[in-house]
CSV table of C-alpha atoms and ligand atoms in Angstrom, one decimal:
chain,number,residue,atom,x,y,z
L,1,MET,CA,21.5,143.5,52.9
L,2,ASN,CA,21.8,144.3,49.0
L,3,ILE,CA,23.4,141.7,46.7
L,4,ASN,CA,26.9,144.0,46.7
L,5,SER,CA,27.4,143.9,50.1
L,6,ARG,CA,26.7,140.5,50.4
L,7,LYS,CA,29.3,140.0,47.5
L,8,PHE,CA,31.7,142.4,49.5
L,9,ILE,CA,31.1,140.3,52.7
L,10,LYS,CA,31.9,137.2,50.8
L,11,ARG,CA,35.1,138.5,49.2
L,12,LEU,CA,36.1,139.9,52.3
L,13,PHE,CA,35.6,136.6,54.2
L,14,THR,CA,37.6,134.5,51.5
L,15,ARG,CA,40.5,137.2,51.8
L,16,THR,CA,40.6,137.2,55.3
L,17,SER,CA,40.7,133.1,55.5
L,18,LEU,CA,43.5,133.2,52.8
L,19,ALA,CA,45.7,135.6,54.9
L,20,ILE,CA,44.7,133.1,58.0
L,21,ILE,CA,45.8,130.0,56.1
L,22,LEU,CA,49.0,132.1,54.7
L,23,LEU,CA,49.7,133.0,58.6
L,24,LEU,CA,49.2,129.6,59.9
L,25,THR,CA,51.4,128.0,57.2
L,26,ALA,CA,54.3,130.6,57.8
L,27,PHE,CA,53.8,130.0,61.5
L,28,SER,CA,54.0,126.2,61.7
L,29,PHE,CA,56.7,126.5,58.9
L,30,SER,CA,59.1,128.7,61.1
L,31,LYS,CA,57.8,126.8,64.3
L,32,GLY,CA,59.1,123.7,62.3
L,33,LEU,CA,62.3,125.0,61.5
L,34,TYR,CA,62.5,126.0,65.3
L,35,ALA,CA,62.0,122.9,66.5
L,36,GLN,CA,64.7,121.1,64.2
L,37,ASP,CA,67.2,123.5,65.6
L,38,LYS,CA,68.9,120.9,68.2
L,39,SER,CA,72.1,122.8,68.2
L,40,TYR,CA,74.2,122.6,71.2
L,41,HIS,CA,74.4,125.0,74.0
L,42,ILE,CA,76.4,125.0,77.2
L,43,LYS,CA,74.0,124.7,79.8
L,44,THR,CA,76.3,123.5,83.1
L,45,VAL,CA,79.5,124.3,84.1
L,46,VAL,CA,81.1,122.6,87.1
L,47,ILE,CA,83.8,124.8,89.1
L,48,ASP,CA,86.0,122.6,91.0
L,49,ALA,CA,88.1,124.6,93.7
L,50,GLY,CA,90.9,122.2,94.4
L,51,HIS,CA,91.6,120.7,97.9
L,52,GLY,CA,89.9,122.0,101.1
L,53,GLY,CA,89.2,121.2,104.7
L,54,LYS,CA,92.1,119.3,106.0
L,55,ASP,CA,93.7,118.9,102.6
L,56,PRO,CA,95.2,122.6,102.5
L,57,GLY,CA,96.9,121.9,99.1
L,58,ALA,CA,100.3,123.5,98.0
L,59,LEU,CA,101.6,125.9,101.0
L,60,GLY,CA,103.4,129.3,100.4
L,61,LYS,CA,104.8,131.2,103.1
L,62,SER,CA,101.8,133.0,104.1
L,63,SER,CA,98.9,131.6,101.8
L,64,ARG,CA,97.6,128.2,101.3
L,65,GLU,CA,96.3,126.7,97.7
L,66,LYS,CA,92.8,125.9,99.0
L,67,ASP,CA,91.8,129.4,100.2
L,68,ILE,CA,93.6,131.0,96.8
L,69,VAL,CA,91.5,128.7,94.4
L,70,LEU,CA,88.2,128.8,96.6
L,71,ASN,CA,88.4,132.6,95.9
L,72,ILE,CA,88.9,132.3,92.2
L,73,SER,CA,86.5,129.7,91.6
L,74,LEU,CA,83.6,131.7,93.4
L,75,LYS,CA,84.5,134.6,91.5
L,76,LEU,CA,84.4,132.8,88.2
L,77,GLY,CA,81.4,131.3,88.9
L,78,GLY,CA,79.9,134.8,90.0
L,79,TYR,CA,80.9,136.1,86.3
L,80,ILE,CA,79.4,133.3,84.2
L,81,LYS,CA,76.2,133.6,86.5
L,82,LYS,CA,76.0,137.5,85.8
L,83,TYR,CA,76.9,137.5,82.2
L,84,PHE,CA,75.1,134.1,81.5
L,85,PRO,CA,72.1,133.9,83.6
L,86,ASN,CA,70.9,130.7,81.5
L,87,VAL,CA,74.1,128.7,82.4
L,88,ASN,CA,74.0,126.7,85.5
L,89,VAL,CA,77.0,127.0,87.6
L,90,VAL,CA,77.9,124.1,89.9
L,91,TYR,CA,80.7,124.2,92.5
L,92,THR,CA,82.0,121.2,93.9
L,93,ARG,CA,82.6,122.9,97.0
L,94,LYS,CA,81.9,126.6,98.2
L,95,THR,CA,83.5,126.6,101.5
L,96,ASP,CA,86.6,125.4,103.3
L,97,VAL,CA,85.6,121.5,103.1
L,98,PHE,CA,87.2,118.3,102.3
L,99,ILE,CA,85.9,116.8,99.3
L,100,PRO,CA,87.0,113.4,98.0
L,101,LEU,CA,88.8,113.4,94.6
L,102,ASN,CA,86.0,110.6,93.2
L,103,LYS,CA,83.3,113.1,94.5
L,104,ARG,CA,84.4,116.0,92.5
L,105,SER,CA,83.9,113.8,89.4
L,106,GLU,CA,80.8,112.3,90.4
L,107,ILE,CA,79.2,115.8,91.0
L,108,ALA,CA,80.3,116.7,87.5
L,109,ASN,CA,78.6,113.6,85.9
L,110,LYS,CA,75.3,113.7,87.9
L,111,HIS,CA,74.8,117.2,86.5
L,112,LYS,CA,75.6,116.2,83.1
L,113,ALA,CA,78.0,119.1,82.9
L,114,ASP,CA,79.2,120.4,79.4
L,115,LEU,CA,82.4,121.7,81.1
L,116,PHE,CA,84.5,121.0,83.9
L,117,ILE,CA,87.1,123.4,85.3
L,118,SER,CA,89.3,122.8,88.2
L,119,ILE,CA,91.5,125.1,89.9
L,120,HIS,CA,94.7,124.5,91.4
L,121,ALA,CA,97.9,126.7,92.4
L,122,ASN,CA,101.4,125.2,92.0
L,123,ALA,CA,104.1,124.9,93.8
L,124,ASN,CA,107.9,123.9,93.3
L,125,ASN,CA,111.1,123.3,95.7
L,126,ASN,CA,112.6,126.0,93.0
L,127,SER,CA,111.2,129.3,94.3
L,128,ARG,CA,112.3,131.1,91.2
L,129,ILE,CA,109.9,128.8,89.0
L,130,ARG,CA,106.9,131.1,88.2
L,131,GLY,CA,103.8,131.0,85.8
L,132,THR,CA,100.3,129.5,84.6
L,133,GLU,CA,99.9,126.2,83.3
L,134,THR,CA,96.5,124.6,82.1
L,135,TYR,CA,96.4,120.7,81.8
L,136,THR,CA,94.2,118.4,79.8
L,137,LEU,CA,94.0,114.6,80.4
L,138,GLY,CA,96.8,112.9,78.6
L,139,LEU,CA,100.0,111.1,79.3
L,140,HIS,CA,102.7,113.2,80.3
L,141,LYS,CA,105.4,114.2,78.0
L,142,THR,CA,108.0,115.4,80.7
L,143,LYS,CA,108.7,114.6,84.4
L,144,GLU,CA,107.9,118.2,85.3
L,145,ASN,CA,104.3,117.5,84.2
L,146,LEU,CA,104.0,114.0,85.7
L,147,ALA,CA,105.1,115.9,88.9
L,148,VAL,CA,102.3,118.2,88.9
L,149,ALA,CA,99.7,115.4,88.3
L,150,MET,CA,101.8,113.4,91.3
L,151,LYS,CA,101.2,116.3,93.6
L,152,GLU,CA,97.4,116.9,92.8
L,153,ASN,CA,96.6,113.3,92.9
L,154,ALA,CA,98.4,112.5,96.3
L,155,VAL,CA,95.1,114.2,97.7
L,156,MET,CA,93.5,110.8,97.6
L,157,GLN,CA,95.7,109.8,100.5
L,158,TYR,CA,93.6,112.0,102.9
L,159,GLU,CA,90.8,109.6,102.0
L,160,ASP,CA,90.4,106.4,104.2
L,161,ASP,CA,90.7,103.0,102.2
L,162,TRP,CA,91.9,105.2,99.0
L,163,SER,CA,94.0,102.4,97.9
L,164,THR,CA,90.4,100.4,97.1
L,165,LYS,CA,88.5,103.4,96.2
L,166,TYR,CA,90.8,104.3,93.6
L,167,GLU,CA,91.3,100.8,91.9
L,168,GLY,CA,94.9,100.1,93.4
L,169,PHE,CA,96.1,103.5,91.7
L,170,ASP,CA,99.2,104.5,93.3
L,171,PRO,CA,99.3,108.5,92.9
L,172,ASN,CA,103.2,108.3,94.0
L,173,ASN,CA,104.4,105.2,91.4
L,174,PRO,CA,105.1,106.8,87.9
L,175,ALA,CA,104.0,103.3,86.8
L,176,SER,CA,100.7,103.7,87.4
L,177,TYR,CA,100.4,106.6,85.2
L,178,ILE,CA,100.7,104.4,81.9
L,179,ILE,CA,96.8,104.3,82.1
L,180,PHE,CA,96.5,107.7,80.9
L,181,ASN,CA,98.0,106.8,77.8
L,182,LEU,CA,94.9,105.5,76.6
L,183,MET,CA,93.0,108.5,77.3
L,184,GLN,CA,92.5,110.1,74.1
L,185,GLY,CA,88.9,110.8,74.6
L,186,VAL,CA,86.1,112.1,72.4
L,187,ASN,CA,86.4,115.4,74.3
L,188,ARG,CA,89.9,115.7,73.9
L,189,ASP,CA,89.8,118.6,71.1
L,190,LYS,CA,87.2,120.6,73.3
L,191,SER,CA,89.3,120.5,76.3
L,192,ILE,CA,92.4,121.4,74.5
L,193,SER,CA,90.7,124.3,73.1
L,194,MET,CA,89.5,125.5,76.4
L,195,ALA,CA,93.0,125.3,77.5
L,196,GLU,CA,94.5,127.2,75.0
L,197,LEU,CA,91.8,130.1,75.4
L,198,THR,CA,92.8,130.0,79.0
L,199,GLU,CA,96.5,130.5,78.9
L,200,HIS,CA,95.9,132.9,76.0
L,201,GLN,CA,94.0,135.1,78.4
L,202,PHE,CA,96.4,134.5,81.2
L,203,LYS,CA,99.5,135.7,79.0
L,204,HIS,CA,97.5,138.7,77.1
L,205,ARG,CA,95.1,140.0,79.4
L,206,VAL,CA,96.5,139.4,82.7
L,207,GLY,CA,100.2,139.6,81.6
L,208,ARG,CA,101.0,136.5,83.2
L,209,HIS,CA,103.9,134.2,82.5
L,210,SER,CA,102.4,131.4,80.5
L,211,ARG,CA,104.0,128.0,81.0
L,212,GLY,CA,101.4,126.8,78.3
L,213,VAL,CA,98.9,124.0,77.9
L,214,ARG,CA,100.2,120.8,78.9
L,215,GLU,CA,98.9,117.1,79.2
L,216,ALA,CA,99.1,114.8,82.6
L,217,GLY,CA,97.4,112.1,84.1
L,218,PHE,CA,95.0,113.6,86.7
L,219,TRP,CA,92.6,111.5,88.5
L,220,VAL,CA,89.9,114.1,88.7
L,221,LEU,CA,90.1,114.6,84.8
L,222,LYS,CA,89.9,111.0,84.1
L,223,GLN,CA,86.8,110.5,86.0
L,224,VAL,CA,84.6,113.3,84.2
L,225,SER,CA,82.6,112.5,81.2
L,226,MET,CA,82.9,116.1,79.5
L,227,PRO,CA,85.4,118.4,78.1
L,228,SER,CA,87.9,119.4,81.2
L,229,ILE,CA,90.6,121.2,82.0
L,230,LEU,CA,92.9,121.9,85.4
L,231,VAL,CA,94.2,125.1,85.6
L,232,GLU,CA,97.1,125.9,87.9
L,233,VAL,CA,96.9,129.7,88.2
L,234,GLY,CA,100.7,130.2,89.4
L,235,PHE,CA,103.2,129.3,91.8
L,236,ILE,CA,102.7,129.8,95.4
L,237,SER,CA,106.4,128.9,96.0
L,238,ASN,CA,107.4,132.0,93.9
L,239,PRO,CA,107.2,134.9,96.2
L,240,THR,CA,106.4,137.4,93.8
L,241,GLU,CA,103.6,135.2,92.4
L,242,GLU,CA,102.3,134.2,95.9
L,243,LYS,CA,101.9,138.2,96.6
L,244,PHE,CA,99.9,138.3,93.4
L,245,LEU,CA,97.6,135.3,94.2
L,246,LYS,CA,97.0,136.2,97.5
L,247,THR,CA,95.4,139.8,96.5
L,248,LYS,CA,91.7,140.4,95.8
L,249,LYS,CA,92.9,142.2,92.6
L,250,GLY,CA,95.0,139.0,91.6
L,251,GLN,CA,92.5,136.9,92.2
L,252,ASP,CA,89.8,138.9,90.2
L,253,TYR,CA,92.3,139.3,87.2
L,254,LEU,CA,92.7,135.5,86.9
L,255,ALA,CA,88.9,134.6,87.4
L,256,SER,CA,88.2,137.2,84.7
L,257,ALA,CA,90.6,135.7,82.6
L,258,ILE,CA,89.3,132.2,82.8
L,259,PHE,CA,85.8,133.7,82.3
L,260,ARG,CA,86.9,135.4,79.3
L,261,ALA,CA,88.3,131.8,78.0
L,262,PHE,CA,85.0,130.3,78.7
L,263,ARG,CA,83.1,133.3,76.9
L,264,VAL,CA,85.1,132.3,73.7
L,265,TYR,CA,84.8,128.7,73.9
L,266,LYS,CA,81.1,129.1,74.5
L,267,ASP,CA,80.7,130.9,71.3
L,268,GLN,CA,82.9,128.6,69.5
L,269,VAL,CA,81.3,125.2,70.6
L,270,GLU,CA,78.0,126.5,70.1
L,271,GLN,CA,78.9,128.3,66.7
L,272,THR,CA,80.5,125.1,65.3
L,273,SER,CA,77.6,123.3,66.5
L,274,VAL,CA,75.3,125.6,64.7
L,275,VAL,CA,77.3,125.4,61.4
L,276,LEU,CA,77.4,121.5,61.6
L,277,HIS,CA,73.8,121.4,62.2
L,278,LYS,CA,73.1,123.5,59.3
L,279,GLN,CA,75.5,121.6,57.0
L,280,GLN,CA,73.9,118.0,58.2
L,281,GLU,CA,70.6,119.8,57.5
L,282,ASN,CA,71.6,120.7,53.9
L,283,GLU,CA,72.7,117.4,53.4
L,284,LYS,CA,69.5,116.1,54.4
L,285,LYS,CA,67.9,118.4,52.0
L,286,ILE,CA,70.2,117.5,49.1
L,287,GLU,CA,69.2,113.8,49.6
L,288,ASN,CA,65.7,114.4,49.6
L,289,GLU,CA,65.8,116.8,46.4
L,290,ILE,CA,65.1,115.3,43.2
L,291,ASN,CA,67.8,117.1,41.2
L,292,PRO,CA,70.3,118.0,44.2
L,293,LEU,CA,73.3,119.0,42.3
L,294,GLU,CA,71.8,121.6,40.1
L,295,ASN,CA,69.7,123.0,43.2
L,296,THR,CA,72.8,123.4,45.3
L,297,ALA,CA,74.9,125.0,42.7
L,298,GLU,CA,72.2,127.3,42.0
L,299,GLN,CA,72.4,128.7,45.6
L,300,VAL,CA,74.5,131.6,46.9
L,301,GLU,CA,76.7,130.8,49.6
L,302,PHE,CA,78.1,133.2,52.3
L,303,CYS,CA,81.2,132.4,53.9
L,304,ILE,CA,84.0,134.4,56.3
L,305,GLN,CA,87.2,135.0,54.9
L,306,LEU,CA,89.8,134.5,57.5
L,307,LYS,CA,93.0,134.8,55.3
L,308,SER,CA,94.4,135.3,51.9
L,309,SER,CA,97.9,134.4,51.1
L,310,ILE,CA,100.1,133.6,47.8
L,311,LYS,CA,101.6,130.6,50.2
L,312,GLN,CA,99.5,127.8,51.2
L,313,ILE,CA,99.1,128.1,55.1
L,314,PRO,CA,98.6,124.7,57.0
L,315,LEU,CA,94.8,124.7,58.5
L,316,ASN,CA,96.4,124.0,61.8
L,317,SER,CA,98.6,127.1,61.7
L,318,ARG,CA,98.7,129.7,64.6
L,319,VAL,CA,97.2,132.4,62.3
L,320,PHE,CA,93.8,130.8,62.5
L,321,LYS,CA,93.6,130.9,66.2
L,322,ASN,CA,92.4,127.3,66.6
L,323,LEU,CA,89.5,128.0,64.5
L,324,LYS,CA,88.0,124.6,63.2
L,325,ASN,CA,86.4,123.7,59.9
L,326,ILE,CA,88.6,126.0,57.9
L,327,THR,CA,88.0,125.6,54.0
L,328,GLU,CA,90.6,126.3,51.6
L,329,ARG,CA,90.5,127.6,48.2
L,330,LYS,CA,92.6,128.6,45.2
L,331,ILE,CA,91.5,131.6,43.3
L,332,ASN,CA,93.4,132.9,40.8
L,333,GLY,CA,96.6,131.6,42.2
L,334,THR,CA,95.9,133.2,45.5
L,335,TYR,CA,94.9,130.8,48.7
L,336,LYS,CA,91.9,131.9,50.5
L,337,TYR,CA,90.6,130.6,53.9
L,338,THR,CA,87.3,130.6,54.8
L,339,ILE,CA,85.0,129.4,57.7
L,340,GLY,CA,81.3,129.0,57.9
L,341,SER,CA,78.9,128.3,54.7
L,342,THR,CA,75.2,129.3,54.7
L,343,SER,CA,72.8,130.9,52.2
L,344,ASN,CA,71.4,133.5,55.3
L,345,TYR,CA,73.0,136.4,55.3
L,346,SER,CA,72.3,137.2,58.9
L,347,GLU,CA,73.5,133.9,60.0
L,348,ILE,CA,76.9,134.7,58.5
L,349,LEU,CA,77.0,138.0,60.2
L,350,ASN,CA,76.3,136.2,63.4
L,351,LEU,CA,79.3,134.0,62.9
L,352,GLN,CA,81.4,137.0,61.9
L,353,LYS,CA,80.8,138.4,65.2
L,354,THR,CA,82.1,135.4,67.0
L,355,VAL,CA,85.1,134.9,64.6
L,356,ARG,CA,86.2,138.6,64.9
L,357,LYS,CA,87.1,137.9,68.4
L,358,LYS,CA,90.0,136.1,67.2
L,359,ILE,CA,90.6,137.5,63.7
L,360,LYS,CA,89.7,141.2,63.8
L,361,ASP,CA,90.1,141.7,60.0
L,362,CYS,CA,88.0,138.8,58.7
L,363,PHE,CA,85.0,139.7,56.5
L,364,VAL,CA,81.9,138.0,54.4
L,365,VAL,CA,82.4,137.0,51.2
L,366,ALA,CA,79.7,135.3,48.8
L,367,PHE,CA,80.2,132.7,46.4
L,368,TYR,CA,77.8,131.6,43.3
L,369,LYS,CA,78.3,128.7,41.2
L,370,GLY,CA,82.1,128.1,42.7
L,371,LYS,CA,82.7,131.7,41.8
L,372,ARG,CA,83.2,134.8,44.0
L,373,ILE,CA,80.7,137.6,43.5
L,374,SER,CA,80.2,140.9,45.2
L,375,LEU,CA,77.5,140.9,48.4
L,376,SER,CA,75.4,142.9,46.4
L,377,LYS,CA,75.3,140.8,43.4
L,378,ALA,CA,74.3,138.1,46.0
L,379,LYS,CA,71.6,139.9,47.6
L,380,GLU,CA,70.2,140.9,44.3
L,381,LEU,CA,70.3,137.2,43.1
L,382,GLN,CA,68.8,135.9,46.2
L,383,LYS,CA,65.6,138.1,45.7
L,384,THR,CA,65.1,136.7,42.1
D,401,ZN,ZN1,96.1,121.4,93.7
C-alpha cells in the first residue's frame, strides 16, 4: 500500500464515519420527535345494543326494539372493524341476552373505551311521531325528553334488588332526575360533537327526519367515564318507520350513518389533539428559547382559511360546522377565520383533508410576521 492509497483510505474512513454520525443524529432526532408525539387516538369503541333477552324494549306491530338495535349495532361494529382495523370494537352484547344496565357501563369503563355508543329505538303512544334523536347526558329540557329517559331507564326494574343496586334511583319518578343537573362533565363537548355528527348523517345521508340532538338523564350514560351518546334510530310505533327499521337495508343505512359520523368524529378529535399537542410543544420551545419573541415572529405559519366575511361571524356559528379552535383575524377590514397553525406544510395539508369533509372550499394560507403571504413566498422563506 503506497502513501496515496493510505491517505485515500484514511479520508474515506473519516468521511464514512462522518456520514454515519450524521445519519445516527438524524435518526435519533426523528426518533426523539416521534417519541414526543403523544397525540390522542381512538383505540376502543364500545357499542351497546339496548335491551335483550327477557327485556324486549319497545314493541312495534311486528318487531321488537331489541332485535333491530342488535342488528344495527353489529353492522356498525363491522364497519368500524373493516375500515379501522386498529380500533378495538367491544360489544355489550352480540346475541339476544339480558344485560343489566350497570353491567353495560362497567364493560365500557373496564375496557377504557374512548367512545360509548348506545343504540335504541323509540316508541310513542302517538303513532304519527317519527324521526331520529341522539342524546347526550344532561338534564332534560322538555317533558318529552324526560319521557324517553324514563322509558330507557325503566329497564333496571327487570333486575332483582334494583332499588339497592341503583342507589335508590327511581326511574319512574321525575324528581329522581334532578341528579342529572350536575352532570356537566369533561366529556360533554365531545359527546355533543358526536351526537351532532350522527344526526347530521341521519338527515343528510339517509334522509331521515331528524329530531335533533337532545339531553336527558340516561343512567347508562351517567355511569360511563368517556364521551358517550344514546341514539334513538326511529319510532317503532310509527308504521312507516317500523317498516324501514325492520328491513336489512334500513338497518344498514342507519349503521353506516353512525359509522360515517364516527369517522368524522375520530378525525376531529385526533386532529385537534395533534394541533393542541403541537401548540403545547411550540409553547415549550418558546419558553426554552433565549429570544423567544424574535424566533416565533420569524416563522412562517400555515393555517386553513374557512371563511372570509365583511361582517363578523360568531365562532359557534353553524357555518363552522362545529369545528373548534378557530382563529379570527381582521385583515384590511375583512374578517378571516382560520383553523390550525403550523410551520410544517405537509401537516397543514393533512389537516385540510379533514376539514374539507366539513367545509369543502377551505384552503391553505400562509402568514409571516403577522402578514398574509403567498404560499410560494412562504416556501421560499422556509428554504432560507
Ligand atoms: Zn331502548
